[in-house]
């Protein structure tokens, strides 16, 4: 393997001392502008990069931020949301030559252990915290460690950490407005993981919006899953087999919505003739499925960019704050229509 170039190699090639190289590369006074330019040119020619571990040990930044996902690994491979989110995050970080350290773990305890290890080893300068919980130990832990962080998908309420958030409650109200306006009175929400803050917000919003329209928990309700196509399909089978099945289903992601549409086709239930379907997050899956699925549309990559920009602001000394992302808009397509009069 080729040997990694060192400061000594740069000094030899540039014809200066090692201390002059250190001053030039770290923007410290003590060398002329010509020497600084020559040293940097030689460093670029040799392909030299700073040793992030050594810089961290010396008290400088590591040049990396972290992202930990505490979700079942099998649910990540089929869900487009996180891929789009990470692409937006990476777009901002790469422009500033900041690395993204990514790890998947089994549960929230393992995630907290990763934060403690990263802090002790000075592996990252800050972290992006996803999937806020209704009972969440992470904000207090990160504040105690002094590890800068931004929560992605919080409520917008003041807290110890900066956050970027979207109004899930208002988005759910738009979905119910659409379905209720078409005449649906039996609506089931096939929700995501229980314990997640946004799952709780969506369920609470659905319940409140239904009550405002005179609909109770027997007509409008939520069923939790793990976001996977398998659980989405299983939940769909259960609710459609009931004596009074729903006339509309709202799914918390695109994968479950497509799986649910396939179950309806298998059971001979016409969409949207007998059953209307809405997907929470739009994707290519929703647009190529027949019929095309009504969906909430938002720029998830832009949400990722907002989160990364906010973390860089925090690392630059900015105070904790909450920034709201783009509000999702509902795009009606062929999968929603008025319910049959006799169903």
XYZ file of N, CA and C in Angstrom, residues 200-305:
318
model
N -47.107 9.527 17.246
C -48.068 9.999 18.251
C -48.781 11.261 17.778
N -48.054 12.177 17.141
C -48.682 13.415 16.657
C -49.722 13.121 15.578
N -49.386 12.213 14.667
C -50.321 11.898 13.588
C -51.579 11.229 14.143
N -51.397 10.301 15.073
C -52.541 9.615 15.674
C -53.422 10.618 16.420
N -52.797 11.501 17.205
C -53.558 12.496 17.970
C -54.298 13.450 17.042
N -53.638 13.859 15.957
C -54.278 14.778 15.014
C -55.461 14.111 14.325
N -55.285 12.852 13.920
C -56.387 12.123 13.283
C -57.588 12.037 14.219
N -57.314 11.713 15.475
C -58.395 11.571 16.456
C -59.110 12.910 16.663
N -58.330 13.989 16.784
C -58.930 15.307 17.027
C -59.731 15.784 15.821
N -59.171 15.591 14.626
C -59.869 16.033 13.419
C -61.138 15.219 13.198
N -61.085 13.921 13.513
C -62.277 13.081 13.383
C -63.363 13.529 14.362
N -62.969 13.785 15.604
C -63.939 14.221 16.616
C -64.591 15.535 16.212
N -63.824 16.434 15.612
C -64.375 17.720 15.182
C -65.431 17.549 14.100
N -65.394 16.404 13.424
C -66.365 16.121 12.359
C -67.438 15.140 12.829
N -67.475 14.890 14.140
C -68.499 14.018 14.698
C -68.235 12.541 14.507
N -66.975 12.158 14.255
C -66.609 10.759 14.047
C -65.851 10.247 15.265
N -66.224 9.071 15.762
C -65.595 8.510 16.945
C -64.536 7.478 16.615
N -63.940 6.868 17.650
C -62.854 5.906 17.458
C -63.276 4.619 16.753
N -64.567 4.322 16.683
C -65.001 3.139 15.937
C -64.967 3.406 14.438
N -65.183 4.661 14.051
C -65.165 5.000 12.615
C -63.759 5.335 12.115
N -63.014 6.075 12.948
C -61.682 6.547 12.534
C -60.677 6.132 13.601
N -59.660 5.371 13.209
C -58.697 4.855 14.197
C -57.344 4.630 13.548
N -56.355 4.291 14.390
C -54.985 4.034 13.929
C -54.545 2.646 14.360
N -53.726 2.013 13.527
C -53.125 0.707 13.810
C -51.621 0.846 13.608
N -50.800 0.505 14.608
C -49.354 0.709 14.494
C -48.676 -0.504 13.854
N -47.574 -0.227 13.151
C -46.760 -1.253 12.481
C -45.292 -0.877 12.638
N -44.412 -1.585 11.893
C -42.984 -1.251 11.924
C -42.520 -0.547 10.646
N -43.451 -0.031 9.849
C -43.182 0.649 8.579
C -42.887 -0.299 7.413
N -42.765 -1.594 7.638
C -42.370 -2.511 6.566
C -43.553 -2.861 5.682
N -43.244 -3.325 4.461
C -44.298 -3.763 3.559
C -45.041 -4.969 4.123
N -44.316 -5.858 4.830
C -44.944 -7.058 5.379
C -45.998 -6.706 6.423
N -45.630 -5.811 7.366
C -46.607 -5.438 8.404
C -47.709 -4.559 7.834
N -47.371 -3.732 6.845
C -48.402 -2.926 6.203
C -49.440 -3.798 5.519
N -48.967 -4.856 4.842
C -49.883 -5.782 4.181
C -50.720 -6.551 5.204
N -50.083 -7.016 6.278
C -50.801 -7.781 7.302
C -51.884 -6.933 7.966
N -51.557 -5.684 8.278
C -52.545 -4.799 8.899
C -53.707 -4.540 7.942
N -53.402 -4.400 6.659
C -54.449 -4.174 5.662
C -55.405 -5.363 5.609
N -54.866 -6.580 5.617
C -55.713 -7.781 5.593
C -56.649 -7.817 6.798
N -56.091 -7.465 7.957
C -56.905 -7.534 9.173
C -58.076 -6.569 9.123
N -57.816 -5.333 8.751
C -58.890 -4.338 8.811
C -59.908 -4.541 7.685
N -59.461 -5.056 6.538
C -60.405 -5.272 5.443
C -61.270 -6.516 5.676
N -60.849 -7.380 6.610
C -61.635 -8.580 6.924
C -62.691 -8.316 7.990
N -62.765 -7.106 8.524
C -63.730 -6.797 9.572
C -65.151 -6.705 9.005
N -66.166 -6.909 9.871
C -67.560 -6.834 9.397
C -67.901 -5.507 8.736
N -67.378 -4.397 9.295
C -67.553 -3.079 8.690
C -66.176 -2.496 8.378
N -65.600 -2.907 7.255
C -64.234 -2.473 6.934
C -64.190 -0.986 6.585
N -63.021 -0.388 6.703
C -62.892 1.020 6.321
C -63.086 1.211 4.824
N -63.518 2.395 4.454
C -63.620 2.743 3.035
C -62.403 3.533 2.575
N -61.535 3.907 3.538
C -60.311 4.630 3.193
C -59.194 4.225 4.149
N -57.985 4.098 3.611
C -56.800 3.765 4.398
C -55.737 4.835 4.182
N -55.128 5.269 5.281
C -54.035 6.241 5.239
C -52.790 5.545 5.774
N -51.743 5.460 4.966
C -50.517 4.750 5.337
C -49.406 5.745 5.679
N -48.601 5.386 6.674
C -47.554 6.296 7.135
C -46.325 6.343 6.234
N -46.232 5.489 5.234
C -45.177 5.644 4.232
C -45.619 5.037 2.908
N -44.817 5.262 1.883
C -45.164 4.820 0.539
C -45.113 3.302 0.399
N -44.160 2.653 1.077
C -43.990 1.206 0.952
C -45.231 0.474 1.456
N -45.726 0.876 2.614
C -46.919 0.219 3.149
C -48.139 0.493 2.277
N -48.212 1.705 1.714
C -49.355 2.038 0.865
C -49.388 1.163 -0.379
N -48.244 0.937 -0.991
C -48.189 0.080 -2.178
C -48.508 -1.362 -1.801
N -47.989 -1.820 -0.654
C -48.300 -3.173 -0.187
C -49.790 -3.319 0.074
N -50.409 -2.297 0.669
C -51.839 -2.328 0.933
C -52.658 -2.351 -0.342
N -52.218 -1.606 -1.350
C -52.899 -1.608 -2.635
C -52.857 -2.990 -3.272
N -51.721 -3.665 -3.131
C -51.584 -5.023 -3.671
C -52.519 -5.990 -2.950
N -52.666 -5.854 -1.641
C -53.576 -6.707 -0.876
C -55.012 -6.490 -1.348
N -55.400 -5.236 -1.544
C -56.756 -4.943 -2.000
C -57.020 -5.604 -3.357
N -56.042 -5.527 -4.262
C -56.199 -6.153 -5.574
C -56.355 -7.663 -5.440
N -55.557 -8.254 -4.556
C -55.623 -9.702 -4.332
C -56.988 -10.119 -3.799
N -57.583 -9.282 -2.954
C -58.883 -9.589 -2.358
C -60.059 -9.201 -3.263
N -59.754 -8.638 -4.412
C -60.805 -8.229 -5.328
C -61.517 -6.961 -4.917
N -60.861 -6.126 -4.110
C -61.438 -4.860 -3.655
C -60.909 -3.747 -4.548
N -61.783 -3.134 -5.297
C -61.369 -2.142 -6.285
C -60.894 -0.855 -5.606
N -59.784 -0.321 -6.084
C -59.261 0.978 -5.651
C -59.342 1.908 -6.863
N -60.108 3.012 -6.770
C -60.765 3.565 -5.577
C -62.259 3.245 -5.485
N -62.745 2.305 -6.298
C -64.186 2.055 -6.326
C -64.767 1.697 -4.978
N -64.081 0.783 -4.242
C -64.557 0.390 -2.920
C -63.631 0.841 -1.800
N -62.397 1.179 -2.138
C -61.417 1.545 -1.105
C -60.512 2.658 -1.619
N -60.391 3.729 -0.855
C -59.459 4.814 -1.189
C -58.180 4.649 -0.383
N -57.059 5.029 -0.996
C -55.742 4.872 -0.359
C -54.969 6.175 -0.459
N -54.344 6.568 0.688
C -53.469 7.745 0.740
C -52.135 7.330 1.341
N -51.036 7.764 0.725
C -49.680 7.508 1.244
C -49.146 8.782 1.879
N -48.459 8.614 3.020
C -47.930 9.798 3.704
C -46.792 10.433 2.914
N -45.821 9.664 2.473
C -44.686 10.215 1.729
C -44.757 9.788 0.276
N -44.719 10.761 -0.610
C -44.741 10.464 -2.037
C -43.387 9.913 -2.489
N -43.407 9.091 -3.518
C -42.182 8.569 -4.113
C -42.527 8.039 -5.494
N -41.509 7.551 -6.201
C -41.754 6.951 -7.513
C -42.711 5.771 -7.397
N -42.665 5.042 -6.267
C -43.575 3.913 -6.074
C -45.032 4.351 -6.192
N -45.357 5.488 -5.592
C -46.739 5.968 -5.621
C -47.162 6.380 -7.028
N -46.198 6.820 -7.823
C -46.541 7.340 -9.151
C -46.567 6.261 -10.227
N -45.929 5.112 -9.990
C -45.936 4.053 -11.004
C -46.938 2.953 -10.683
N -47.476 2.943 -9.468
C -48.501 1.969 -9.098
C -49.807 2.292 -9.824
N -50.568 1.252 -10.171
C -51.869 1.470 -10.802
C -52.979 1.012 -9.861
N -53.897 1.918 -9.500
C -53.906 3.339 -9.855
C -52.825 4.109 -9.089
N -52.440 5.254 -9.632
C -51.459 6.081 -8.935
C -52.032 6.526 -7.594
N -51.151 6.572 -6.579
C -51.621 6.808 -5.213
C -51.628 8.295 -4.843
N -52.749 8.718 -4.280
C -52.810 10.035 -3.646
C -51.769 10.065 -2.528
N -51.001 11.162 -2.429
C -49.892 11.175 -1.464
C -49.605 12.586 -0.976
N -48.987 12.637 0.217
C -48.441 13.887 0.734
C -47.064 14.090 0.120
N -46.878 15.208 -0.535
C -45.647 15.486 -1.269
C -44.821 16.507 -0.499
N -43.557 16.185 -0.280
C -42.634 17.156 0.313
C -41.237 16.858 -0.192
N -40.362 17.853 -0.107
C -38.975 17.709 -0.558
C -38.151 17.203 0.623
N -38.021 15.876 0.733
C -37.309 15.292 1.866
C -35.830 15.633 1.831
N -35.246 15.694 0.637
C -33.831 16.076 0.532
C -33.612 17.488 1.061
N -34.559 18.384 0.788
C -34.452 19.760 1.305
C -34.528 19.767 2.820
N -35.331 18.870 3.391
C -35.420 18.750 4.850
C -34.062 18.308 5.408
N -33.403 17.379 4.711
C -32.063 16.953 5.116
C -31.061 18.085 5.019
N -31.159 18.877 3.953
C -30.246 20.027 3.821
C -30.457 21.016 4.958
